Amino acid sequence: MLDRAVTKPVTVISAPAGSGKTSLLRAWTDRSTSHDRFAFVSVDRDEQDAQRFWAQVLGAIRSRSFESEAQPPATPLNADELIDRIVSEIAERVEPIVLIIDDLHELRSAEAVTQLEHLLTVLPAFAHVVLSSRRDPPIRVHQLRLADELAEVRAGDLRFTEHETLELLAASGVSLSDSGAAALYKRTEGWAAGLRLAVIALSGHADPERFVADFSGTDRAIGEYLMAEMFDGQPSDVQDMLLRTLARRAAERGTRGPPFGTLGRRADAPGTGGRQCVRRVAGR
C-alpha cells in the first residue's frame, strides 16, 4: 500500500496506539534499496515549539543527502525561515524524496500545524509526505482527498487477519486449538499490540486455552499498555474525565474492577499527581 501511495503527494496513516504504524514505516524504509530517499522524523512527546519541530525536520532531510551542508546557520532561523530552507533544499535534489513525520498527534503547536499545511502546498512535485498519527491530522484532509492528492492507510488496513494471527502464534511457539486461535483473534479484533501482549502471556501460561477463554481488555498487561500509551498522554482534564467514568462504572458494578485498579497502580508513579486524582475521583 505504501509503495502505491507514493504516487500521491500526501499519505496519511491514521490508526490507534499499538496498531503498528511505526513498525510499518520502519519496515518499509528498511526494505528500500534507496535509503537516502527517506527523511524520517518522530515528533517529540507533547511538542509545542514550532521552531524546534521544523529544525528537526530540516535535520532529517540534511542527514540523508546534504551532509556537506549540514552545518548550522550562523544565526538561528525562525520557523518560517526553516520551512523556506526545507523547500529549497528539497528542490535542489535530483531524485524523489519521502518525508515521513511519525507521531504527528504529539505536535501541539497550532503554528506548526498551519505551517505544515502550507508546506504541503509548496513542496516540489517529486516530494512525497507521509503523516502518521493516532488520529486524522488537523489539516484539510478532505481537500486533499477531493483533489485526488491523498493516499490513506487506516486501522482496518493494519489489523491482523485470522491467518496472520495463526502465523504469529506459530512463530512464537504457542500452541492453540483452532477454536482458541479464533477466539483470541475475535477478542483482540486483530489489534497488533493486543495480540503481541497476549502471545507474551501465552508463552509462559500453563493452560493457554484457559487463558484465551479469560482474556479480555481488562487483562493487566493490556491495561498497563493502554495507560502508558494513551492515558498518560492525555491532558489533565481528559484524564480526570476518564477516571470519573471508570469510577462510575466501578460503582455500577459494585466493585473496583481491573481497569480501575490498573489506573490506581500507574497513578502512584512519582511526579504524575495521579494518586491524588484517583483518590479524589474514588471519593477516598
Coordinates of N, CA and C in Angstrom, one line a residue, residues 32-174:
S32 N 13.7 -0.7 1.4 CA 14.0 0.0 0.2 C 15.5 -0.1 -0.1
T33 N 15.8 -0.2 -1.4 CA 17.2 -0.2 -1.8 C 17.8 1.2 -1.9
S34 N 17.0 2.2 -1.7 CA 17.4 3.6 -1.8 C 17.1 4.3 -0.5
H35 N 17.9 4.1 0.5 CA 17.6 4.6 1.8 C 17.7 6.1 1.9
D36 N 18.5 6.7 1.0 CA 18.6 8.2 1.1 C 17.4 8.9 0.6
R37 N 16.4 8.2 0.1 CA 15.2 8.9 -0.4 C 14.3 9.2 0.8
F38 N 14.6 8.7 2.0 CA 13.7 8.9 3.1 C 14.3 9.8 4.1
A39 N 13.5 10.7 4.6 CA 13.8 11.6 5.8 C 12.8 11.3 6.8
F40 N 13.2 10.7 8.0 CA 12.3 10.2 9.0 C 12.3 11.1 10.2
V41 N 11.2 11.6 10.6 CA 11.1 12.5 11.8 C 10.0 11.9 12.7
S42 N 10.4 11.7 14.0 CA 9.5 11.3 15.0 C 9.2 12.5 15.9
V43 N 8.0 13.0 16.0 CA 7.7 14.2 16.8 C 7.9 13.9 18.2
D44 N 8.5 14.8 18.9 CA 8.8 14.6 20.4 C 7.5 14.6 21.1
R45 N 7.5 14.0 22.3 CA 6.3 14.0 23.1 C 5.8 15.4 23.5
D46 N 4.5 15.7 23.2 CA 3.9 16.9 23.6 C 4.7 18.1 23.0
E47 N 5.1 18.0 21.8 CA 5.9 19.1 21.1 C 5.1 20.4 20.9
Q48 N 5.5 21.5 21.5 CA 4.8 22.7 21.4 C 5.6 23.8 20.8
D49 N 6.9 23.5 20.4 CA 7.8 24.5 19.8 C 7.9 24.3 18.3
A50 N 7.3 25.2 17.6 CA 7.3 25.1 16.1 C 8.7 25.2 15.6
Q51 N 9.5 26.1 16.1 CA 10.9 26.2 15.6 C 11.7 24.9 15.8
R52 N 11.6 24.3 17.0 CA 12.3 23.1 17.3 C 11.8 22.0 16.4
F53 N 10.5 21.9 16.1 CA 10.0 20.9 15.3 C 10.5 21.0 13.9
W54 N 10.5 22.2 13.3 CA 11.0 22.4 11.9 C 12.5 22.2 11.8
A55 N 13.2 22.6 12.8 CA 14.6 22.3 12.9 C 14.9 20.8 12.8
Q56 N 14.1 20.0 13.5 CA 14.2 18.6 13.4 C 13.9 18.0 12.0
V57 N 12.9 18.6 11.4 CA 12.6 18.2 10.0 C 13.8 18.5 9.1
L58 N 14.3 19.7 9.2 CA 15.4 20.1 8.3 C 16.6 19.2 8.6
G59 N 16.9 18.9 9.8 CA 18.0 18.0 10.2 C 17.8 16.6 9.6
A60 N 16.6 16.1 9.6 CA 16.3 14.8 9.0 C 16.6 14.8 7.5
I61 N 16.2 15.9 6.8 CA 16.4 16.0 5.4 C 17.9 16.1 5.1
R62 N 18.6 16.9 5.8 CA 20.0 17.0 5.6 C 20.8 15.8 5.9
S63 N 20.4 15.0 6.9 CA 21.2 13.8 7.3 C 21.1 12.8 6.2
R64 N 20.2 12.9 5.3 CA 20.1 11.9 4.2 C 21.0 12.2 3.0
S65 N 21.0 13.4 2.6 CA 21.8 13.7 1.4 C 22.4 15.1 1.3
F66 N 22.5 15.7 2.5 CA 23.1 17.1 2.5 C 24.1 17.2 3.6
E67 N 24.8 16.1 3.8 CA 25.8 16.1 4.9 C 26.8 17.3 4.7
S68 N 27.2 17.6 3.5 CA 28.2 18.6 3.3 C 27.7 20.0 3.6
E69 N 26.4 20.1 3.7 CA 25.8 21.4 4.1 C 25.1 21.4 5.5
A70 N 25.4 20.4 6.3 CA 24.7 20.2 7.5 C 25.1 21.1 8.6
Q71 N 26.1 22.0 8.4 CA 26.5 22.9 9.5 C 25.3 23.8 9.8
P72 N 25.1 24.1 11.1 CA 24.0 25.0 11.4 C 24.3 26.4 10.9
P73 N 23.2 27.2 10.5 CA 23.4 28.6 10.0 C 24.1 29.5 11.1
A74 N 24.7 30.5 10.6 CA 25.4 31.4 11.5 C 24.4 32.0 12.5
T75 N 23.2 32.3 12.1 CA 22.2 32.8 13.1 C 21.0 31.9 13.1
P76 N 20.4 31.6 14.2 CA 19.2 30.7 14.3 C 18.1 31.2 13.4
L77 N 17.4 30.2 12.8 CA 16.3 30.5 11.9 C 15.0 30.4 12.6
N78 N 14.0 31.3 12.3 CA 12.7 31.1 12.9 C 12.0 30.0 12.1
A79 N 10.8 29.6 12.5 CA 10.0 28.5 11.9 C 9.8 28.8 10.4
D80 N 9.3 30.0 10.1 CA 9.0 30.2 8.6 C 10.3 30.2 7.8
E81 N 11.4 30.6 8.3 CA 12.7 30.6 7.6 C 13.1 29.1 7.4
L82 N 12.9 28.3 8.5 CA 13.3 26.9 8.4 C 12.5 26.2 7.3
I83 N 11.2 26.5 7.2 CA 10.4 25.9 6.1 C 10.9 26.3 4.8
D84 N 11.2 27.6 4.6 CA 11.8 28.0 3.3 C 13.0 27.2 3.0
R85 N 13.9 27.0 4.0 CA 15.1 26.3 3.8 C 14.8 24.8 3.4
I86 N 13.8 24.2 4.1 CA 13.4 22.9 3.8 C 13.0 22.7 2.3
V87 N 12.1 23.6 1.9 CA 11.6 23.6 0.5 C 12.8 23.8 -0.5
S88 N 13.7 24.7 -0.1 CA 14.8 25.0 -1.0 C 15.7 23.8 -1.2
E89 N 16.0 23.1 -0.1 CA 17.0 22.0 -0.1 C 16.3 20.8 -0.8
I90 N 15.0 20.6 -0.6 CA 14.4 19.5 -1.3 C 14.4 19.8 -2.8
A91 N 14.2 21.0 -3.2 CA 14.1 21.4 -4.6 C 15.5 21.2 -5.3
E92 N 16.5 21.2 -4.5 CA 17.9 21.0 -5.1 C 18.2 19.5 -5.4
R93 N 17.4 18.7 -4.8 CA 17.6 17.2 -5.1 C 17.3 16.9 -6.5
V94 N 18.0 15.8 -7.0 CA 17.8 15.4 -8.4 C 17.0 14.1 -8.4
E95 N 16.5 13.6 -7.2 CA 15.8 12.4 -7.1 C 14.6 12.6 -6.1
P96 N 13.6 11.8 -6.2 CA 12.5 11.9 -5.3 C 12.9 11.7 -3.8
I97 N 12.1 12.4 -2.9 CA 12.3 12.3 -1.5 C 11.0 12.0 -0.8
V98 N 11.0 11.2 0.2 CA 9.8 10.9 1.0 C 10.1 11.4 2.4
L99 N 9.3 12.4 2.8 CA 9.4 13.0 4.2 C 8.4 12.3 5.0
I100 N 8.8 11.5 6.1 CA 7.9 10.8 7.0 C 7.9 11.5 8.3
I101 N 6.7 11.9 8.7 CA 6.5 12.5 10.0 C 5.7 11.6 10.9
D102 N 6.3 10.9 11.8 CA 5.7 9.9 12.7 C 5.2 10.6 14.0
D103 N 4.2 10.0 14.6 CA 3.6 10.5 15.9 C 3.2 12.0 15.7
L104 N 2.5 12.3 14.6 CA 2.1 13.7 14.4 C 1.1 14.1 15.5
H105 N 0.4 13.2 16.1 CA -0.6 13.6 17.2 C 0.1 14.3 18.3
E106 N 1.4 14.1 18.4 CA 2.2 14.8 19.5 C 2.5 16.2 19.3
L107 N 2.2 16.7 18.1 CA 2.5 18.1 17.7 C 1.4 19.0 18.2
R108 N 1.7 19.8 19.3 CA 0.7 20.6 19.9 C 0.7 22.0 19.5
S109 N 1.6 22.4 18.6 CA 1.7 23.8 18.2 C 0.8 24.1 17.0
A110 N -0.2 25.0 17.3 CA -1.1 25.4 16.2 C -0.3 26.1 15.1
E111 N 0.7 26.8 15.4 CA 1.6 27.5 14.4 C 2.2 26.4 13.5
A112 N 2.8 25.4 14.1 CA 3.4 24.4 13.3 C 2.5 23.6 12.4
V113 N 1.2 23.4 12.9 CA 0.2 22.7 12.1 C -0.1 23.6 10.9
T114 N -0.3 24.9 11.1 CA -0.6 25.8 10.0 C 0.5 25.8 9.0
Q115 N 1.7 25.8 9.5 CA 2.9 25.8 8.6 C 3.0 24.5 7.8
L116 N 2.6 23.4 8.4 CA 2.6 22.1 7.8 C 1.7 22.1 6.6
E117 N 0.5 22.7 6.8 CA -0.5 22.8 5.7 C 0.1 23.6 4.5
H118 N 0.8 24.7 4.9 CA 1.5 25.5 3.8 C 2.5 24.7 3.1
L119 N 3.3 23.9 3.9 CA 4.4 23.2 3.3 C 3.9 22.2 2.3
L120 N 2.8 21.5 2.6 CA 2.2 20.6 1.6 C 1.8 21.2 0.3
T121 N 1.5 22.5 0.3 CA 1.1 23.1 -0.9 C 2.3 23.7 -1.8
V122 N 3.4 23.8 -1.2 CA 4.6 24.4 -1.9 C 5.7 23.4 -2.2
L123 N 5.6 22.1 -1.7 CA 6.6 21.2 -2.0 C 6.8 20.9 -3.5
P124 N 8.0 20.6 -3.9 CA 8.1 20.2 -5.3 C 7.3 18.9 -5.7
A125 N 7.0 18.8 -6.9 CA 6.1 17.7 -7.4 C 6.7 16.3 -7.1
F126 N 8.1 16.2 -7.0 CA 8.7 14.9 -6.8 C 8.8 14.6 -5.3
A127 N 8.4 15.4 -4.4 CA 8.4 15.2 -3.0 C 7.1 14.5 -2.5
H128 N 7.2 13.6 -1.6 CA 6.1 13.0 -1.0 C 6.1 13.1 0.5
V129 N 5.0 13.3 1.2 CA 5.0 13.4 2.6 C 4.1 12.3 3.2
V130 N 4.6 11.6 4.2 CA 3.8 10.6 4.9 C 3.6 11.1 6.3
L131 N 2.3 11.3 6.7 CA 1.9 11.7 8.0 C 1.3 10.6 8.8
S132 N 1.9 10.2 9.9 CA 1.4 9.1 10.7 C 1.0 9.6 12.1
S133 N -0.3 9.2 12.4 CA -0.9 9.8 13.6 C -1.9 8.8 14.2
R134 N -2.2 9.0 15.5 CA -3.2 8.2 16.1 C -4.6 8.7 15.7
R135 N -4.7 9.8 15.1 CA -6.0 10.3 14.7 C -5.7 11.2 13.4
D136 N -6.7 11.5 12.7 CA -6.5 12.3 11.5 C -5.8 13.6 11.8
P137 N -4.8 13.9 11.1 CA -4.1 15.2 11.4 C -5.0 16.4 11.2
P138 N -4.8 17.5 12.0 CA -5.7 18.6 11.9 C -5.3 19.5 10.7
I139 N -5.3 18.9 9.5 CA -5.1 19.6 8.3 C -6.3 19.4 7.4
R140 N -6.3 20.0 6.2 CA -7.5 19.9 5.4 C -7.5 18.6 4.6
V141 N -7.6 17.5 5.3 CA -7.6 16.2 4.6 C -8.6 16.0 3.5
H142 N -9.8 16.6 3.8 CA -10.9 16.4 2.8 C -10.6 17.1 1.5
Q143 N -9.9 18.2 1.6 CA -9.5 18.9 0.3 C -8.5 18.1 -0.5
L144 N -7.5 17.5 0.2 CA -6.5 16.6 -0.4 C -7.2 15.4 -1.1
R145 N -8.2 14.9 -0.3 CA -8.9 13.7 -0.8 C -9.7 14.1 -2.1
L146 N -10.4 15.2 -2.1 CA -11.2 15.6 -3.2 C -10.3 15.9 -4.5
A147 N -9.1 16.4 -4.2 CA -8.2 16.7 -5.3 C -7.4 15.5 -5.8
D148 N -7.7 14.3 -5.2 CA -7.0 13.1 -5.5 C -5.5 13.2 -5.3
E149 N -5.2 13.9 -4.2 CA -3.8 14.1 -3.8 C -3.5 13.3 -2.5
L150 N -4.3 12.4 -2.1 CA -4.2 11.8 -0.8 C -4.3 10.3 -0.9
A151 N -3.4 9.6 -0.3 CA -3.5 8.1 -0.1 C -3.7 7.9 1.4
E152 N -4.5 6.9 1.8 CA -4.8 6.7 3.2 C -4.6 5.3 3.6
V153 N -4.0 5.1 4.8 CA -3.9 3.8 5.4 C -4.6 3.9 6.8
R154 N -5.6 3.0 7.0 CA -6.4 3.1 8.2 C -6.2 1.9 9.1
A155 N -6.8 2.0 10.2 CA -6.7 0.9 11.2 C -7.1 -0.5 10.6
G156 N -8.1 -0.5 9.8 CA -8.5 -1.7 9.2 C -7.4 -2.3 8.3
D157 N -6.6 -1.5 7.7 CA -5.5 -2.0 6.8 C -4.4 -2.6 7.6
L158 N -4.2 -2.1 8.9 CA -3.1 -2.6 9.7 C -3.6 -3.8 10.6
R159 N -4.9 -4.0 10.7 CA -5.4 -5.1 11.6 C -4.9 -6.4 11.1
F160 N -4.5 -7.3 12.0 CA -4.1 -8.7 11.7 C -5.3 -9.4 11.1
T161 N -5.1 -10.3 10.2 CA -6.1 -11.2 9.7 C -6.0 -12.5 10.6
E162 N -7.0 -13.3 10.5 CA -7.0 -14.6 11.2 C -5.8 -15.4 10.8
H163 N -5.4 -15.4 9.5 CA -4.3 -16.2 9.1 C -3.0 -15.6 9.7
E164 N -2.9 -14.3 9.7 CA -1.7 -13.7 10.3 C -1.6 -13.9 11.8
T165 N -2.8 -14.0 12.5 CA -2.8 -14.4 13.9 C -2.2 -15.8 14.1
L166 N -2.6 -16.7 13.2 CA -2.1 -18.1 13.3 C -0.6 -18.1 13.1
E167 N -0.1 -17.3 12.1 CA 1.3 -17.2 11.8 C 2.1 -16.6 13.0
L168 N 1.5 -15.6 13.7 CA 2.2 -15.0 14.9 C 2.3 -16.1 16.0
L169 N 1.2 -16.8 16.2 CA 1.2 -17.8 17.3 C 2.3 -18.9 17.0
A170 N 2.3 -19.3 15.7 CA 3.3 -20.4 15.3 C 4.7 -19.9 15.5
A171 N 5.0 -18.6 15.0 CA 6.3 -18.1 15.1 C 6.7 -17.9 16.6
S172 N 5.8 -17.8 17.5 CA 6.1 -17.6 18.9 C 6.1 -18.9 19.7
G173 N 5.8 -20.0 19.0 CA 5.8 -21.3 19.6 C 4.7 -21.5 20.5
V174 N 3.6 -20.9 20.3 CA 2.3 -21.0 21.1 C 1.4 -22.0 20.4

